[in-house]
Coordinates of C-alpha atoms and ligand atoms in Angstrom, one line a residue:
X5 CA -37.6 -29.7 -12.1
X6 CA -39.4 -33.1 -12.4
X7 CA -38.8 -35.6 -9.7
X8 CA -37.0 -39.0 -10.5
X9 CA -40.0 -40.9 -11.3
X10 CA -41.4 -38.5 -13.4
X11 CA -38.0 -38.1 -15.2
X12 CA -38.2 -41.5 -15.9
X13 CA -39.8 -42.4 -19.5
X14 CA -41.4 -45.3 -19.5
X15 CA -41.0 -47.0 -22.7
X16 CA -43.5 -49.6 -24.0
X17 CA -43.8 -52.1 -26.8
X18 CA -41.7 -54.7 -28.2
X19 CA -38.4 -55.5 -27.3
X20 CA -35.8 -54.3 -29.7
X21 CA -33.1 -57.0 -29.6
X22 CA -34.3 -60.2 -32.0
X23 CA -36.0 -57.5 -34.1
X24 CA -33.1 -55.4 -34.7
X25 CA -30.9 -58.3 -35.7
X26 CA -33.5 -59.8 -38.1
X27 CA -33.7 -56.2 -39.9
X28 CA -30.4 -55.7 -39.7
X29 CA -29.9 -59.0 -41.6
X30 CA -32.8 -57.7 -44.1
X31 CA -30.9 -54.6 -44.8
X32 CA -27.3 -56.2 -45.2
X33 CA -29.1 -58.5 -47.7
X34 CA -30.6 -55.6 -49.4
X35 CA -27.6 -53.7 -49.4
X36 CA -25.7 -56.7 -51.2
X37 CA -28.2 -57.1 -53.5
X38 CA -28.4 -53.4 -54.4
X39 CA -24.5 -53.2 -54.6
X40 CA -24.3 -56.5 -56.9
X41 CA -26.8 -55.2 -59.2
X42 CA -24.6 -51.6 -59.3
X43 CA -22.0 -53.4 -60.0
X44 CA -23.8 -55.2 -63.2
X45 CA -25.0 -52.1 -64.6
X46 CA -22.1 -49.8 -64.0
X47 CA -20.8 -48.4 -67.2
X48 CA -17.3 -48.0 -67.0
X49 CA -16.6 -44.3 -65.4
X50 CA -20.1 -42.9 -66.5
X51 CA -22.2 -40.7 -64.5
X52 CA -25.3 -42.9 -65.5
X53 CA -26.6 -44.3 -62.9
X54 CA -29.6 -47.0 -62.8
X55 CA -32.9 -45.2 -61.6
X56 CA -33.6 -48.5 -59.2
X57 CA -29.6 -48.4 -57.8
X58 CA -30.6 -44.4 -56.5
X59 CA -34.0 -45.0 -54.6
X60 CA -33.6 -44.4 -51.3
X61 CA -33.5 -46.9 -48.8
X62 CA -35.3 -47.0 -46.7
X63 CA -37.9 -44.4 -48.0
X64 CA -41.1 -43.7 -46.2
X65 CA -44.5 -42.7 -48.0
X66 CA -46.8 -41.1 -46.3
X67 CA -49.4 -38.5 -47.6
X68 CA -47.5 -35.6 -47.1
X69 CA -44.5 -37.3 -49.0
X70 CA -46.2 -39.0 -51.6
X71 CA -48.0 -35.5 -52.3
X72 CA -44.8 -33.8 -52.6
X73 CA -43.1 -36.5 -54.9
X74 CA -46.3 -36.3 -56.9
X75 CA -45.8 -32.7 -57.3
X76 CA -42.2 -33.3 -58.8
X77 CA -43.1 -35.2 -61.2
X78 CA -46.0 -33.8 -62.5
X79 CA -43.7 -30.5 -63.3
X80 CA -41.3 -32.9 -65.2
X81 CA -44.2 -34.2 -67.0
X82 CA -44.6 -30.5 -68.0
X83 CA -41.1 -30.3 -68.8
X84 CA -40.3 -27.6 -66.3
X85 CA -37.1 -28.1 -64.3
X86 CA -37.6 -28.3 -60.3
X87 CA -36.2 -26.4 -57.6
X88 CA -36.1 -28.1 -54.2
X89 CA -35.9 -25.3 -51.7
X90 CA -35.8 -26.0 -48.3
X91 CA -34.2 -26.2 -45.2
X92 CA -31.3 -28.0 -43.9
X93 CA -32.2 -31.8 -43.2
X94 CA -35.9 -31.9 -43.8
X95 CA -36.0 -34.2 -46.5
X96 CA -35.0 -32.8 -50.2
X97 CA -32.5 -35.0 -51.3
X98 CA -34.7 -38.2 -50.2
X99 CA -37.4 -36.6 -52.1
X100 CA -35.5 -36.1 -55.2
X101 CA -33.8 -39.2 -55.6
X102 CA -37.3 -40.7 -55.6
X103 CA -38.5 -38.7 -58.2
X104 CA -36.2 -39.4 -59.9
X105 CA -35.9 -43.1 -59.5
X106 CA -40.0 -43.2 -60.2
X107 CA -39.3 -41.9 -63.4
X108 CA -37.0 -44.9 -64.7
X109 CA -34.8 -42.9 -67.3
X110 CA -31.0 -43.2 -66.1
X111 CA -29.7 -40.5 -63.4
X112 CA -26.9 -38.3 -63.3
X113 CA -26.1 -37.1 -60.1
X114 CA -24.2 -33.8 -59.5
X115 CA -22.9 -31.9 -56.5
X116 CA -22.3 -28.5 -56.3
X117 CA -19.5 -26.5 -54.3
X118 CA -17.2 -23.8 -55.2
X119 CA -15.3 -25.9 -57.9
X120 CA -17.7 -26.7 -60.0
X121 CA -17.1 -24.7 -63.1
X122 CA -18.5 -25.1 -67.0
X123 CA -15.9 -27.5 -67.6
X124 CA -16.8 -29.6 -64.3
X125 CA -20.2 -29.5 -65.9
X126 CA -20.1 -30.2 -69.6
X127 CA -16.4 -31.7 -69.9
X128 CA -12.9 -31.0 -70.9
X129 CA -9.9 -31.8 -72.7
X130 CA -8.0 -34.5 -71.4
X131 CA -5.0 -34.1 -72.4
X132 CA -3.6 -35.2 -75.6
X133 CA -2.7 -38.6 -77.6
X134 CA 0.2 -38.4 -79.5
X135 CA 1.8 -40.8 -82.1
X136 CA 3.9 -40.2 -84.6
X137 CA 3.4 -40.8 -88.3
X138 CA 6.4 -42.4 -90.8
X139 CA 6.1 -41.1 -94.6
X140 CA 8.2 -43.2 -96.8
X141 CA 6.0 -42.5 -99.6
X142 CA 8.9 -41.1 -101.5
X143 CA 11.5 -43.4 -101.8
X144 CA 14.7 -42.7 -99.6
X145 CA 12.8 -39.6 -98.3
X146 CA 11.5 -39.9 -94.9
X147 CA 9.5 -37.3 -93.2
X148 CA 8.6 -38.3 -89.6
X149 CA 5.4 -36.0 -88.0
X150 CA 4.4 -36.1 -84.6
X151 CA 0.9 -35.9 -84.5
X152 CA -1.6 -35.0 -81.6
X153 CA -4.6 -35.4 -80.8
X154 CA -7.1 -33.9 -78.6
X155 CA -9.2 -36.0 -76.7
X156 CA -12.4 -34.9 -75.2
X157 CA -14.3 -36.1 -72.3
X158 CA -17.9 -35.0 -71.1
X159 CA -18.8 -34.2 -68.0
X160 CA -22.0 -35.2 -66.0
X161 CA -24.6 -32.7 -67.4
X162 CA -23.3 -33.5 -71.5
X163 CA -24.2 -37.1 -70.4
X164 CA -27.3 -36.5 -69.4
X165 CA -28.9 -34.3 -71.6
X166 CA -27.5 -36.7 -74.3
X167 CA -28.9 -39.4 -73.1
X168 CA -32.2 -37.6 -71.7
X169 CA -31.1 -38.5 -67.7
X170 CA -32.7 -37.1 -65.0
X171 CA -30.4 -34.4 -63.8
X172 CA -30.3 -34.1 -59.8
X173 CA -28.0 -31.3 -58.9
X174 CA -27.7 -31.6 -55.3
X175 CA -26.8 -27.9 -53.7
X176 CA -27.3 -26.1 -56.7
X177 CA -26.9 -22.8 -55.0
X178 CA -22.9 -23.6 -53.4
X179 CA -21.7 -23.6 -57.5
X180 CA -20.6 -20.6 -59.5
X181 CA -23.0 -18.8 -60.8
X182 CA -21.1 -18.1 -63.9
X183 CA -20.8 -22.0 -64.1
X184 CA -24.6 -22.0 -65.2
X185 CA -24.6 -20.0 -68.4
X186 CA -25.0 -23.0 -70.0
X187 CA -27.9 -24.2 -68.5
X188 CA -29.8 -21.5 -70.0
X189 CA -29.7 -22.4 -73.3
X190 CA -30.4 -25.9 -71.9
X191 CA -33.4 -25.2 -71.1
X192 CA -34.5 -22.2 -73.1
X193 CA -33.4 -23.4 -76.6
X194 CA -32.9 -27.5 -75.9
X195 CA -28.8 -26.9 -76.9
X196 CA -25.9 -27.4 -74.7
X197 CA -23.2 -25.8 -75.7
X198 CA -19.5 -26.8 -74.8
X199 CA -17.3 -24.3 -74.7
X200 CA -13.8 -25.1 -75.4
X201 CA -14.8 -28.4 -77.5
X202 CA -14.1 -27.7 -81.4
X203 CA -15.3 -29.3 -84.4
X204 CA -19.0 -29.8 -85.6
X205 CA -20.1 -31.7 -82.5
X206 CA -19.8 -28.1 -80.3
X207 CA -23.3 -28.3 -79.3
X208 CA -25.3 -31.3 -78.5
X209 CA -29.5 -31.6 -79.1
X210 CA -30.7 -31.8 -75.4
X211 CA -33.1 -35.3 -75.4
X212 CA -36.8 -34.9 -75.2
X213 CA -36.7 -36.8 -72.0
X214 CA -34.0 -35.1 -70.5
X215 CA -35.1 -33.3 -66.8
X216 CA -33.7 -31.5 -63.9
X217 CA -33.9 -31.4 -60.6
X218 CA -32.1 -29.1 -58.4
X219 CA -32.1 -28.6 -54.7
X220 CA -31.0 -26.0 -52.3
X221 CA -30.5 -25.0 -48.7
X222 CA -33.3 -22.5 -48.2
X223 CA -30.7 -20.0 -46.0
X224 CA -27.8 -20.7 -48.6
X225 CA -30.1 -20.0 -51.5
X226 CA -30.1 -16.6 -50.4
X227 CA -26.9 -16.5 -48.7
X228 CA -24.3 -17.4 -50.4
X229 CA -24.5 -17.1 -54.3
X230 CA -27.1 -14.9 -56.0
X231 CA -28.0 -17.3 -59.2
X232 CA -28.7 -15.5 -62.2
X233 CA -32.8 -14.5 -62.4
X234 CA -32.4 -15.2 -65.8
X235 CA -31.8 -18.9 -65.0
X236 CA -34.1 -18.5 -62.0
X237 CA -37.0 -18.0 -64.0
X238 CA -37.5 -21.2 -65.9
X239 CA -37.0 -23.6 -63.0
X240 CA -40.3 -23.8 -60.7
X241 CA -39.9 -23.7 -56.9
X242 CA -41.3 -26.3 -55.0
X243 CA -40.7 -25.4 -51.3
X244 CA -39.9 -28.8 -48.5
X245 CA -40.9 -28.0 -45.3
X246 CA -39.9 -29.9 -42.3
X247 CA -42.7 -33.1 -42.6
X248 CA -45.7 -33.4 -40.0
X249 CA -44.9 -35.1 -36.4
X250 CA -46.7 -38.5 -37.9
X251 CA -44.2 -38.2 -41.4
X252 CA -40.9 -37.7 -38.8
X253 CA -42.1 -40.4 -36.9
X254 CA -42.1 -42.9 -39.5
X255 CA -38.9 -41.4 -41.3
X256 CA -37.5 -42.2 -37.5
X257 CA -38.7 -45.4 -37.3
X258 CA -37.5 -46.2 -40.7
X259 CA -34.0 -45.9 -39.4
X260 CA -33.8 -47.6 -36.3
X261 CA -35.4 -50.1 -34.4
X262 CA -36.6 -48.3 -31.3
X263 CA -40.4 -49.2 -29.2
X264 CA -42.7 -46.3 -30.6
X265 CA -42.7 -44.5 -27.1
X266 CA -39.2 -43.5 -27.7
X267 CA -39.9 -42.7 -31.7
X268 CA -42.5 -40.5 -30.5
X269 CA -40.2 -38.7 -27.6
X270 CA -37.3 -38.3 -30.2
X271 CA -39.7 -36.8 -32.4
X272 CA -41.7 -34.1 -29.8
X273 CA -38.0 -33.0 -28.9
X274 CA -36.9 -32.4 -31.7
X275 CA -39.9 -30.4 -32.9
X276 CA -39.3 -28.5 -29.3
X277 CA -36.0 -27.9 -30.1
X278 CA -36.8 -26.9 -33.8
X279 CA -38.9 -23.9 -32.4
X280 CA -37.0 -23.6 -29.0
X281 CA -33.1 -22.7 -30.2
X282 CA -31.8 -20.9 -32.7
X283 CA -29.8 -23.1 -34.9
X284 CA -31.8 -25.2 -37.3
X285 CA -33.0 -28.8 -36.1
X286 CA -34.2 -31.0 -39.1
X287 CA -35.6 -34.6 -39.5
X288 CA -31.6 -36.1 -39.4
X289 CA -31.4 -34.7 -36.3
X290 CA -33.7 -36.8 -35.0
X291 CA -32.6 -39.9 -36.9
X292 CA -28.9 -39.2 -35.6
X293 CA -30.5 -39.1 -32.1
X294 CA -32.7 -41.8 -32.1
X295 CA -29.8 -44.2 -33.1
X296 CA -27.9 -43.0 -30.4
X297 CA -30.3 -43.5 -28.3
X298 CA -30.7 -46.7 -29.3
X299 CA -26.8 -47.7 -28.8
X300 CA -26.5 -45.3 -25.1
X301 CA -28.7 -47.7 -22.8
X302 CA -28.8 -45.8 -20.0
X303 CA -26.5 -47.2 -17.2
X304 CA -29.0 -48.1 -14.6
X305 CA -32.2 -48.0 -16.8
X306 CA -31.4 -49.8 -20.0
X307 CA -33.8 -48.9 -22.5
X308 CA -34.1 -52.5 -24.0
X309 CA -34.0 -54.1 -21.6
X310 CA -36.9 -52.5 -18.9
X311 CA -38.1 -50.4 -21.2
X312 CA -37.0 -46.7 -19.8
X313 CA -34.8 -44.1 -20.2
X314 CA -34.5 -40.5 -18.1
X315 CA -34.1 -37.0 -19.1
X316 CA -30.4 -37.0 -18.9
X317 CA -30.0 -39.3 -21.2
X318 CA -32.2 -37.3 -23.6
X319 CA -30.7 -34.5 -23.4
X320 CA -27.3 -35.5 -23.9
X321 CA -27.8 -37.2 -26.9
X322 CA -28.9 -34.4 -28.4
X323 CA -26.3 -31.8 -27.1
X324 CA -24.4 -34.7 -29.4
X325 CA -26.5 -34.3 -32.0
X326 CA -26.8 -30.5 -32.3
X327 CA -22.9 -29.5 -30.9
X328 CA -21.6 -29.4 -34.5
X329 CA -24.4 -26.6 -35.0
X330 CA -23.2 -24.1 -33.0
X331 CA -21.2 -20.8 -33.6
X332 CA -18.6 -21.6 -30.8
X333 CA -18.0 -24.8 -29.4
X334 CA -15.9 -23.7 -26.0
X335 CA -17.1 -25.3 -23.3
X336 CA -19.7 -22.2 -21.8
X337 CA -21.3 -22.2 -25.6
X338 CA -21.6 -26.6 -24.8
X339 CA -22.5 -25.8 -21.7
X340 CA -25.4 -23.1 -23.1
X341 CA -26.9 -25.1 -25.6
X342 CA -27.5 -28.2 -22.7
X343 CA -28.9 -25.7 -20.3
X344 CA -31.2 -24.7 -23.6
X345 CA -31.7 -28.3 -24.2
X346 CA -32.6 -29.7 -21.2
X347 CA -34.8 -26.9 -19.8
X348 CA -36.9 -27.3 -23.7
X349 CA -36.8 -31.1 -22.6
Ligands
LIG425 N1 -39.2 -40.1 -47.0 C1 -38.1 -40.5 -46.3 N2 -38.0 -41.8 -45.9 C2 -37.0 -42.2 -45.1 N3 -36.0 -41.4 -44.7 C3 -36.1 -40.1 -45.0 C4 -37.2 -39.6 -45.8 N4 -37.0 -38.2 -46.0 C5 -35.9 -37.9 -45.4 N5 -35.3 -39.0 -44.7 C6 -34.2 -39.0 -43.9 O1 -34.0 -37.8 -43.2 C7 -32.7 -37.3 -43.3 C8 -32.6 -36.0 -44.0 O2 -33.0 -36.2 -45.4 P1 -32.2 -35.6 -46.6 O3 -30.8 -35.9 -46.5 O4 -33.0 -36.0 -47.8 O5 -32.5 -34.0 -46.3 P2 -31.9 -32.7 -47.1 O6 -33.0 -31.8 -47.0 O7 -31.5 -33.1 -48.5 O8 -30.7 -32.3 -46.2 P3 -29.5 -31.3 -46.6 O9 -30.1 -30.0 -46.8 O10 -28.6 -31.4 -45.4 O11 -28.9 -31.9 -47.9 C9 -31.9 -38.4 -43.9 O12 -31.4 -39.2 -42.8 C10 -32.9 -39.2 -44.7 O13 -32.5 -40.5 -44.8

């Protein structure tokens, strides 16, 4: 075990406070304006959203991001839907949203779970109108008919292939499978059919610039539903790994305002931890961590203030972190994963 000195880190570099407040002032700003502008191009209750309203904030570009955003988008290009497979935390749904944004046609935004069904995707009777209808055409005969009529209302995926969106359909995999039957013709034939709607207008003409982009959990993809191959075969794959240390750094210190020292130390433990335990460590881990880190000053070495913070704090901030994680969370399996934690630390 380390002695106290060495257990101390030393953290260099600016000092956080007036830099924290200014950002945080920048971001609320942001945020306003980003809200006001929503607001402006909201569309009553349609799934459409604004490309610019959906790009993440903040969103770092480095090589290895910019790469994989490039990738994206030159399978849209080629009309091919994309499969974002990867695991928990590492960056997908960032990814997505920018490729999507970068594109500038309207977005639709699903999310899948167990209750998504074909009506959740394509739309559904909503009950009927009725009003009732006097016939007086024959005088002193009156015939009085109720009449009613269905009304109709599409769900996210009939919006967007009508109005050639870019589909993201976060957590693909937790849906039905049967709920997807329509998507093949969707993208095999460029129809959508709606089951249960009647009348001419059954199927809708996908848009030219219609695209998809899906994502998954890499250990859900295969574990919880099997999605038909059939449906599998006409999206491409494009696998996101967990980014390099210099990409997690800069995600991190997207986030918070921390001195780099403690960026990089959030970072190297959580890439320690991501081989060391078990349960799966991504890049919000070490977001999550590094703002607690930056609100749990350490009692007699506060981190603003003289630059340092120890092991102990380190460590449990990230039994924080990574507690939900765990099978059990009695106090001997809290009590493993610190022993895990701190001796990886
Ligand atoms: N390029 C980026 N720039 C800034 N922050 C990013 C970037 N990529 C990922 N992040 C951050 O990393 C964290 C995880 O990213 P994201 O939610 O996209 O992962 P995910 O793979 O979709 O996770 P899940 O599988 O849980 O849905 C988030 O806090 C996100 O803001």
């Amino acid at each position: 075990m380390a002695d106290d000195a060495s257990r101390k880190r030393k953290v260099r570099g600016r000092k956080i406070r007036s830099d924290r407040s200014q950002k945080e002032g920048r971001r609320a700003k942001k945020e306003l304006a980003r809200k006001a502008s929503n607001a402006g191009k909201k569309n009553g209750d349609s799934p459409l959203t604004d490309p610019a309203a959906i790009t993440p904030e903040p969103f770092v570009e480095t090589d290895a991001v910019t790469a994989l955003r490039e990738r994206i988008n030159g399978w849209l290009k080629a009309e091919q839907p994309v499969h974002l497979i990867g695991p928990t935390g590492c960056g997908k749904t960032a990814l997505a949203l920018s490729a999507a944004a970068e594109r500038g046609r309207p977005v639709v935004w699903l999310n899948g779970d167990e209750a998504v069904d074909t009506a959740a995707l394509v739309g559904d009777h909503a009950g009927g109108e009725r009003y009732k209808e006097d016939d007086r055409f024959v005088s002193g005969v009156s015939k009085r008919t109720e009449i009613v009529r269905e009304r109709w209302v599409d769900n996210p995926l009939s919006v967007a292939v009508r109005e050639g969106a870019t589909l993201v359909y976060n957590e693909f995999s937790r849906s039905d499978p049967a709920a997807h039957n329509v998507l093949l013709s969707v993208f095999e034939e460029g129809v959508l059919e709606r089951p249960g709607k009647r009348g001419e207008d059954r199927s809708i003409n996908v848009h030219p610039e219609f695209r998809a982009i899906l994502t998954s959990n890499d250990a859900e993809y295969a574990g919880v539903h099997k999605q038909q191959d059939a449906l599998l075969d006409r999206f491409v794959g494009v696998y996101v790994n967990y980014y390099d240390a210099e990409t997690e750094r800069e995600i991190v210190r997207s986030h918070v305002d921390l001195p780099d020292d403690t960026i990089e130390t959030v970072v190297d433990t959580t890439r320690t931890l991501r081989d060391a335990l078990e349960i799966v460590v991504g890049t919000r881990a070490a977001v999550t961590a590094a703002k607690g880190l930056s609100v749990f000053e350490n009692p007699e070495t506060d981190a603003s203030e003289n630059g340092a913070f120890d092991d102990d704090l380190l460590t449990a901030v990230f039994v924080d972190v990574l507690a939900p994680k765990i099978a059990g969370q009695g106090p001997e399996d809290i009590a493993q994963l610190r022993t895990q934690i701190a001796d990886s630390i």
